PDB file of C-alpha atoms in Angstrom:
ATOM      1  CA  UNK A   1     -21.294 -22.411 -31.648  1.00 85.00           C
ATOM      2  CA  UNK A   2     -18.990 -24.286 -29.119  1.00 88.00           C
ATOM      3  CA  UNK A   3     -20.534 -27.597 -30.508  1.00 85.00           C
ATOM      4  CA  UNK A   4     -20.309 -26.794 -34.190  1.00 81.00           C
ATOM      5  CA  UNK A   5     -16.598 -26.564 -33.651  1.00 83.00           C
ATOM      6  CA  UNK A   6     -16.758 -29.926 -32.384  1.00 83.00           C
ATOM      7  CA  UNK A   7     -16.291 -28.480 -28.474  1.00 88.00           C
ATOM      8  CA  UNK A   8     -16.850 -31.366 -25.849  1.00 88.00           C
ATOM      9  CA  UNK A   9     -16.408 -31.320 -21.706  1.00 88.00           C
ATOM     10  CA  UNK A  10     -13.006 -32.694 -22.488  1.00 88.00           C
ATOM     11  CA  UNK A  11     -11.405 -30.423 -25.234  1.00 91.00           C
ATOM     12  CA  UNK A  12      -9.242 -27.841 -23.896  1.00 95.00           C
ATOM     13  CA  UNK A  13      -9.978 -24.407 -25.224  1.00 96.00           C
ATOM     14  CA  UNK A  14      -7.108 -21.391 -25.850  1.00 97.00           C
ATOM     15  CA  UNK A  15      -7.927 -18.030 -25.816  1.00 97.00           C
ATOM     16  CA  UNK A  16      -6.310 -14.635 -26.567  1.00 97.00           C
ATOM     17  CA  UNK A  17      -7.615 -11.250 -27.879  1.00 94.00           C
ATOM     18  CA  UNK A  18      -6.280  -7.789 -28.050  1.00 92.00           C
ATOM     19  CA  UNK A  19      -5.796  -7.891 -24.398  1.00 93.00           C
ATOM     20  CA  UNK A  20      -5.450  -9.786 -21.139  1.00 95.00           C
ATOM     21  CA  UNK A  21      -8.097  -8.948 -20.136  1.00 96.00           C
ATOM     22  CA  UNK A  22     -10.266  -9.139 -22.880  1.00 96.00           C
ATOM     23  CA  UNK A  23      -8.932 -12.914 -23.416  1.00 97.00           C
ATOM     24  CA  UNK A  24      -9.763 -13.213 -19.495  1.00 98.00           C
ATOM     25  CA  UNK A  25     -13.076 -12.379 -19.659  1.00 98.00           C
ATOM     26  CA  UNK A  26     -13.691 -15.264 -22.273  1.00 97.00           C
ATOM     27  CA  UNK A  27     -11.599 -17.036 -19.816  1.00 98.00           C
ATOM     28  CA  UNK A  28     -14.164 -16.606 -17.085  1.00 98.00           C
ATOM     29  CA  UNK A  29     -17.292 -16.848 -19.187  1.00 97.00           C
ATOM     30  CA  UNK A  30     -16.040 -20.378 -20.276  1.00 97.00           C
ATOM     31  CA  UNK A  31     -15.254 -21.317 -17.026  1.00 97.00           C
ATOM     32  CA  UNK A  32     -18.453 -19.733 -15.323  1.00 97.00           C
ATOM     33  CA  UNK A  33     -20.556 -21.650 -18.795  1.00 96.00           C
ATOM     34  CA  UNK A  34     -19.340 -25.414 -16.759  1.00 95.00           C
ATOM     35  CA  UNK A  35     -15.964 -25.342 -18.831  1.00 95.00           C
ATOM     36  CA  UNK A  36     -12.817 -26.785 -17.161  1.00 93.00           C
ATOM     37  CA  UNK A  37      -9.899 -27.028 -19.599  1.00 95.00           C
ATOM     38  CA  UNK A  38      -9.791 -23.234 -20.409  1.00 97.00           C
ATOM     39  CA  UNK A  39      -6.502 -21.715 -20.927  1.00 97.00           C
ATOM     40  CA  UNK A  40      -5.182 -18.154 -21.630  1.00 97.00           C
ATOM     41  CA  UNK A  41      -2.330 -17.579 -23.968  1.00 97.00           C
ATOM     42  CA  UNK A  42      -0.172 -15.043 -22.422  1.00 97.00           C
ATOM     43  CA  UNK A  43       0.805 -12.288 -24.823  1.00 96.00           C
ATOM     44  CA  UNK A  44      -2.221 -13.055 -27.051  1.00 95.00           C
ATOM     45  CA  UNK A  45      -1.181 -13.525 -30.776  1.00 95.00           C
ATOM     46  CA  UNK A  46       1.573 -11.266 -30.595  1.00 94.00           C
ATOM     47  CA  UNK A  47       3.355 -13.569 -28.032  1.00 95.00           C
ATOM     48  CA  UNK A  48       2.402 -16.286 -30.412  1.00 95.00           C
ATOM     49  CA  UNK A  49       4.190 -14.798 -33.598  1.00 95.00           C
ATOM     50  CA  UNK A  50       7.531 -13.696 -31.732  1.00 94.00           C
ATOM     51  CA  UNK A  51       7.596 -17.158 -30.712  1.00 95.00           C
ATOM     52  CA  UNK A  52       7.073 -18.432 -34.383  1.00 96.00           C
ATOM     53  CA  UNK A  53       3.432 -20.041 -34.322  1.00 95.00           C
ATOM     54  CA  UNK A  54       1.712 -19.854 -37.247  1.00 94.00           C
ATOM     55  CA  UNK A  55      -0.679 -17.536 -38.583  1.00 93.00           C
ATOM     56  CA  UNK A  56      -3.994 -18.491 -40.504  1.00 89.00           C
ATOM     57  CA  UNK A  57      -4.542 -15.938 -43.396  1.00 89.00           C
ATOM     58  CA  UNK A  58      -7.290 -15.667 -46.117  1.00 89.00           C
ATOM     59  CA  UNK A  59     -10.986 -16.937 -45.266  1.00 86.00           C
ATOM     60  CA  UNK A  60     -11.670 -18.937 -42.122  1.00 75.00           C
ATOM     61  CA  UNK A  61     -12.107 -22.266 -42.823  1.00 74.00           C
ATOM     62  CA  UNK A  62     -13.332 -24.714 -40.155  1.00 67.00           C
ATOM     63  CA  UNK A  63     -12.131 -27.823 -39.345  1.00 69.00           C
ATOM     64  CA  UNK A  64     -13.920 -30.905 -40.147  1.00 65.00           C
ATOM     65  CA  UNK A  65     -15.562 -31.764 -36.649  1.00 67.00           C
ATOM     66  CA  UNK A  66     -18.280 -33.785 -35.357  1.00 68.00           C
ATOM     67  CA  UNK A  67     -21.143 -31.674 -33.393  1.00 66.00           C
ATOM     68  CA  UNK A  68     -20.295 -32.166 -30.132  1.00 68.00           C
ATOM     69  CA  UNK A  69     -24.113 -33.608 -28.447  1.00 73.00           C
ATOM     70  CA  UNK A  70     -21.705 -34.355 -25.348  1.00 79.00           C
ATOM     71  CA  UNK A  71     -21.292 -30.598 -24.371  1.00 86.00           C
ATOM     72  CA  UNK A  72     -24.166 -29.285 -22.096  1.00 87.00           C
ATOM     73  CA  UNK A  73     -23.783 -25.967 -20.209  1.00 91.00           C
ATOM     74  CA  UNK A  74     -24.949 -24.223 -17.303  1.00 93.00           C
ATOM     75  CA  UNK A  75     -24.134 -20.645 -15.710  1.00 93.00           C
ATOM     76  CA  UNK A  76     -23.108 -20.078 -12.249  1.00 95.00           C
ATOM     77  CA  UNK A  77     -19.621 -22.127 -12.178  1.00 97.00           C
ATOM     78  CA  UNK A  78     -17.501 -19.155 -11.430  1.00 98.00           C
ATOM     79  CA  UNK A  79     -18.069 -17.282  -8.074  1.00 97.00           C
ATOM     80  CA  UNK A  80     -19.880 -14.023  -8.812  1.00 98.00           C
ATOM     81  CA  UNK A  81     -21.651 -11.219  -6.688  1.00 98.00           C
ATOM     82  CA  UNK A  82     -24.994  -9.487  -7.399  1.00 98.00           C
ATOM     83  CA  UNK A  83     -25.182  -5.879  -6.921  1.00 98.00           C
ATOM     84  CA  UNK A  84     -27.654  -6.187  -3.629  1.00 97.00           C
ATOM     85  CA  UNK A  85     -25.102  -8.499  -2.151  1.00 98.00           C
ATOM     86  CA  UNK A  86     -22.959  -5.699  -2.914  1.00 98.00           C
ATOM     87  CA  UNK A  87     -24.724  -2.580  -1.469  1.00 96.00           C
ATOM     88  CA  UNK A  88     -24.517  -5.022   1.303  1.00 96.00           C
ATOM     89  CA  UNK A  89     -21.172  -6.009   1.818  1.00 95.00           C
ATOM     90  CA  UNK A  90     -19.523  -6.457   5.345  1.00 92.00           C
ATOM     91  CA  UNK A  91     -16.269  -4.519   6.225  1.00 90.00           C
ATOM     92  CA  UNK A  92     -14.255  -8.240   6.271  1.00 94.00           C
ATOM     93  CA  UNK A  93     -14.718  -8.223   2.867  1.00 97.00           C
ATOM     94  CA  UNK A  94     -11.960  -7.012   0.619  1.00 98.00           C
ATOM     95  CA  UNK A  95     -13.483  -5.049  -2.359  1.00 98.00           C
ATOM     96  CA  UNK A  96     -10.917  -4.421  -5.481  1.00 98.00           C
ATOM     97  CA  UNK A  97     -11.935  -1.518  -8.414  1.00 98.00           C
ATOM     98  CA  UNK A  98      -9.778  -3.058 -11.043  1.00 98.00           C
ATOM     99  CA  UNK A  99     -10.405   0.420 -13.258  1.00 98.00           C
ATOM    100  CA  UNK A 100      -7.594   2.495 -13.786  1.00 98.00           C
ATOM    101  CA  UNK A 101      -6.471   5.098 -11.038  1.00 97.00           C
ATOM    102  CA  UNK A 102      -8.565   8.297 -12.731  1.00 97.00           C
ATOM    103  CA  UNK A 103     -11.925   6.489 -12.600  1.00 97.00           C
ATOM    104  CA  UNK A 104     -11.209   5.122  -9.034  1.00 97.00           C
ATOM    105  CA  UNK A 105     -10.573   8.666  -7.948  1.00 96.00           C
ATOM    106  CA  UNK A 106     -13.623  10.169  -9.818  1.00 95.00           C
ATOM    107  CA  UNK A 107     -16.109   7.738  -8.343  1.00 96.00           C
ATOM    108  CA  UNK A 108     -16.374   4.019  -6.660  1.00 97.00           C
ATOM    109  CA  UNK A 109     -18.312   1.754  -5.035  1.00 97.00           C
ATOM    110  CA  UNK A 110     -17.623   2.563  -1.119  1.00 95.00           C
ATOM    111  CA  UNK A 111     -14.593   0.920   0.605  1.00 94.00           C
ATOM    112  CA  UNK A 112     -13.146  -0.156  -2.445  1.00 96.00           C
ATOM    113  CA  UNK A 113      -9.478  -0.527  -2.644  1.00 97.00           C
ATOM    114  CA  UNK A 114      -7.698   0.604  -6.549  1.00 98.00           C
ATOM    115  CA  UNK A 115      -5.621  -1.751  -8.361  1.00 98.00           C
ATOM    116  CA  UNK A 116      -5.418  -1.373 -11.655  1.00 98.00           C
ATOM    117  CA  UNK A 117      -5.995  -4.639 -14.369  1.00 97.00           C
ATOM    118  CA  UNK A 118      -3.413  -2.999 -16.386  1.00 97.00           C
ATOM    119  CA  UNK A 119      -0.631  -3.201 -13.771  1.00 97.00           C
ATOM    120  CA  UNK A 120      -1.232  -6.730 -13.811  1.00 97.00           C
ATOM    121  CA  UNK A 121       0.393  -6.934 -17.801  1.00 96.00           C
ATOM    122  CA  UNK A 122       3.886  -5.433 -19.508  1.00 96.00           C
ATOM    123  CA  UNK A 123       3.703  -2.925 -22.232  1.00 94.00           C
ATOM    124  CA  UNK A 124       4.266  -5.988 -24.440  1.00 92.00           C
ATOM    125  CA  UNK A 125       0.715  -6.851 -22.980  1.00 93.00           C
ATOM    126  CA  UNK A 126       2.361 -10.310 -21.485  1.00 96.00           C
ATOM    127  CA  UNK A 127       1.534 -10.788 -17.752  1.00 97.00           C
ATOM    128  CA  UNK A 128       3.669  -9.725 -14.963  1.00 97.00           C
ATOM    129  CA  UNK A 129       5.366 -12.562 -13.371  1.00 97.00           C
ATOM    130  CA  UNK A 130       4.088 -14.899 -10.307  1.00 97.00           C
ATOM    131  CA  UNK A 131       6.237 -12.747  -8.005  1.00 98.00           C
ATOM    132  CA  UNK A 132       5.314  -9.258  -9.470  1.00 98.00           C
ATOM    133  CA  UNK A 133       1.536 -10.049  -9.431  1.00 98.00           C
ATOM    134  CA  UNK A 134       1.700 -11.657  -6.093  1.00 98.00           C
ATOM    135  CA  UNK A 135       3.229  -8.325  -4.567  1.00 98.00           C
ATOM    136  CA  UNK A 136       0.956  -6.143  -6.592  1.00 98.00           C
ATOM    137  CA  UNK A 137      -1.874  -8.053  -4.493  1.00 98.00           C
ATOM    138  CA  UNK A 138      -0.142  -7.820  -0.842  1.00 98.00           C
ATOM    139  CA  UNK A 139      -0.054  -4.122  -1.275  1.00 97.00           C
ATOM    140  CA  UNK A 140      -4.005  -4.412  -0.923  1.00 98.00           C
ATOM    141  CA  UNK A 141      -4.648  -7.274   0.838  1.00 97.00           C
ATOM    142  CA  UNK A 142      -6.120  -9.885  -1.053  1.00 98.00           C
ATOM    143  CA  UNK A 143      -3.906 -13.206  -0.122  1.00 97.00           C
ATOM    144  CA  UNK A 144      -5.003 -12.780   3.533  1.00 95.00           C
ATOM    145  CA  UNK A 145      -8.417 -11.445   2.934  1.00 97.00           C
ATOM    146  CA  UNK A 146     -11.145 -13.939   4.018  1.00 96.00           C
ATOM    147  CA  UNK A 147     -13.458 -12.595   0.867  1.00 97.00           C
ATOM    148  CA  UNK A 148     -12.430 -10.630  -1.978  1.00 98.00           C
ATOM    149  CA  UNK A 149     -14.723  -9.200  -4.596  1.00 98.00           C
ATOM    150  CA  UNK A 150     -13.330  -7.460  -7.821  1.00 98.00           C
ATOM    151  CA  UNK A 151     -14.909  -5.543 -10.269  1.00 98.00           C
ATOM    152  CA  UNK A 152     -14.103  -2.735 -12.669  1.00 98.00           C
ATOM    153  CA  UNK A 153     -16.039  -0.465 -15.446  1.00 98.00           C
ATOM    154  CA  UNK A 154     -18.082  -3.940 -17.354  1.00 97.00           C
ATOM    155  CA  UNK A 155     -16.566  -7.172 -16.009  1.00 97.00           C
ATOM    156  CA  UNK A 156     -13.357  -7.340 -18.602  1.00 97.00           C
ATOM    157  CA  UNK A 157     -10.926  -5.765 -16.259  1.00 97.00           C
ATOM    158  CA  UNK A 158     -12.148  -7.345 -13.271  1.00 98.00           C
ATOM    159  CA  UNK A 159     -11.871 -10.625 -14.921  1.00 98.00           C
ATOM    160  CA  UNK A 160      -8.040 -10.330 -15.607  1.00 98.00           C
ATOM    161  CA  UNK A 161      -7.690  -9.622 -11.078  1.00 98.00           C
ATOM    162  CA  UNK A 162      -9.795 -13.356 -10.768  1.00 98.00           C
ATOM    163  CA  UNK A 163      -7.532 -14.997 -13.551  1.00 98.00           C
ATOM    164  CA  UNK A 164      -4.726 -13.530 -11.473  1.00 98.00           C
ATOM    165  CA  UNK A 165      -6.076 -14.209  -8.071  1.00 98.00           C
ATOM    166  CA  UNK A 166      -7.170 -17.567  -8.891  1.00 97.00           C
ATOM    167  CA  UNK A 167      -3.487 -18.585 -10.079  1.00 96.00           C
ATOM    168  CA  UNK A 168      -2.168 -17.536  -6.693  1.00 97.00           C
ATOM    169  CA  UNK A 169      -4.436 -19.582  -4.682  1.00 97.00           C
ATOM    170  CA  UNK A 170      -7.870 -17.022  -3.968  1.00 98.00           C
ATOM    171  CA  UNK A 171     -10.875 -17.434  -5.215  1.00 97.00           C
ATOM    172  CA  UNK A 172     -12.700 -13.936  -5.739  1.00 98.00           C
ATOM    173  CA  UNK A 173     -16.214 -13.142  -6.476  1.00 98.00           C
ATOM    174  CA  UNK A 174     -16.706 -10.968  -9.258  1.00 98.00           C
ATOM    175  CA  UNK A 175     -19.394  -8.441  -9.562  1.00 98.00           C
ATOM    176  CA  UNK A 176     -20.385  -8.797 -13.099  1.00 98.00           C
ATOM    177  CA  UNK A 177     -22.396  -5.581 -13.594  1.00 98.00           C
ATOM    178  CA  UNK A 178     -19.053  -3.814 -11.764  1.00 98.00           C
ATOM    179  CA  UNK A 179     -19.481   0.346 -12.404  1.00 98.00           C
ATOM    180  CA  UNK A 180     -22.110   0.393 -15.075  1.00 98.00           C
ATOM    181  CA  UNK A 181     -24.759  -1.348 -12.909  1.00 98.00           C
ATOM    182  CA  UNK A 182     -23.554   0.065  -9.452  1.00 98.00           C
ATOM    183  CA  UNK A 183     -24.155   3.872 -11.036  1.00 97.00           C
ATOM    184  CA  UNK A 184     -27.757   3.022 -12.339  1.00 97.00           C
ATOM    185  CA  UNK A 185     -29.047   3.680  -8.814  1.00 96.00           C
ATOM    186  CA  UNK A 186     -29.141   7.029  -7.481  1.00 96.00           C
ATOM    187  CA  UNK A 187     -29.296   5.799  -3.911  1.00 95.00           C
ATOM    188  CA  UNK A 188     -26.144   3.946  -4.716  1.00 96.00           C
ATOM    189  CA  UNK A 189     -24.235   6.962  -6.061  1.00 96.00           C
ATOM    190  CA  UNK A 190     -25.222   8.600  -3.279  1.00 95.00           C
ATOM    191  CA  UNK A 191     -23.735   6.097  -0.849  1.00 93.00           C
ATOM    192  CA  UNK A 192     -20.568   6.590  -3.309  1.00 94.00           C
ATOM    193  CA  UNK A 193     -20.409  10.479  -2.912  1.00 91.00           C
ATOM    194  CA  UNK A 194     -20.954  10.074   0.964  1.00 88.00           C
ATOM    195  CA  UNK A 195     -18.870   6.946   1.983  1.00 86.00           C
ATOM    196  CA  UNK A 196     -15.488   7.458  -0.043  1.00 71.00           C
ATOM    197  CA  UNK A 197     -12.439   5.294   0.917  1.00 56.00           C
ATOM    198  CA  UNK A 198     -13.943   4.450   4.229  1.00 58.00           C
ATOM    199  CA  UNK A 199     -12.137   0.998   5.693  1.00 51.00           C
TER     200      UNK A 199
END
């Protein structure tokens, strides 16, 4: 698809969706796909109409572009985390549940610390500023933590915390699978139930 809109290592790709962190996770799947010149546009298309961008109506239709043959991608340029490395994971390590507070408290992944994506944004769904963000992440840890891994319920959330991270200097590991593939195991949940909020 990337190359039938004419995509190439070069062109620099916007994205937005109905949330930060949805628009994040394209972010990082981009970026983790070999893509450099990814950018997210705060406020999504909201932001964009108060700010008097245009809007496309009617039926999509494409630009004229030449298929890109230049554009050749490969996984694994993003940090991530696999869920053995996980069940594994040393106590220097700084682990983040980006899910809100309620799941946290129901059930996580041992010696995880809670902050929530969704403090990371304003109700107009634009993100916090530099200053807000970075104190949102001192309160946990993170800027002086040697390794941090995030995750959250499916990767979307936990996306948002390494957009975030990233900007402020940190590069985090994200466990993909987060929640859903931690809870498949009941060895795992068990480990959950036993080890809660140990540091």
């Amino acid at each position: 698809q990337l190359r039938a809109w004419g995509v190439d290592p070069d062109t620099e790709l916007v994205v937005y969706g109905p949330s930060p962190a949805l628009a994040a996770r394209a972010w990082w799947t981009l970026r983790w796909a070999g893509l450099d010149n990814v950018r997210v546009l705060d406020g999504g298309l909201k932001a964009w109409v108060l700010h008097g961008g245009p809007v496309a109506q009617g039926d999509f239709v494409p630009r004229a572009r030449t298929s890109s043959e230049r554009l050749g991608l490969s996984g694994g340029h993003m940090p991530d985390i696999s869920v053995d490395e996980v069940n594994t994971l040393g106590g220097e390590v700084l682990l983040i549940d980006a899910r809100d507070e309620a799941s946290f408290l129901a059930a996580s992944i041992p010696r995880a610390v809670n902050l929530a994506a969704s403090e990371l944004w304003t109700p107009s769904s634009t993100l916090r500023t530099t200053g807000e963000i970075r104190e949102l992440y001192q309160t946990v840890g993170a800027l002086n933590a040697p390794t941090v891994v995030v995750y959250c319920g499916g990767g979307v959330l936990s996306a948002l915390s390494v957009l975030t991270l990233s900007a402020l200097g940190v590069t985090p590991r994200l466990f993909v699978g987060s929640w859903s593939e931690w809870n498949k195991s009941p060895a795992r949940m068990a480990r959950s139930a036993s080890e809660r909020f140990l540091t």
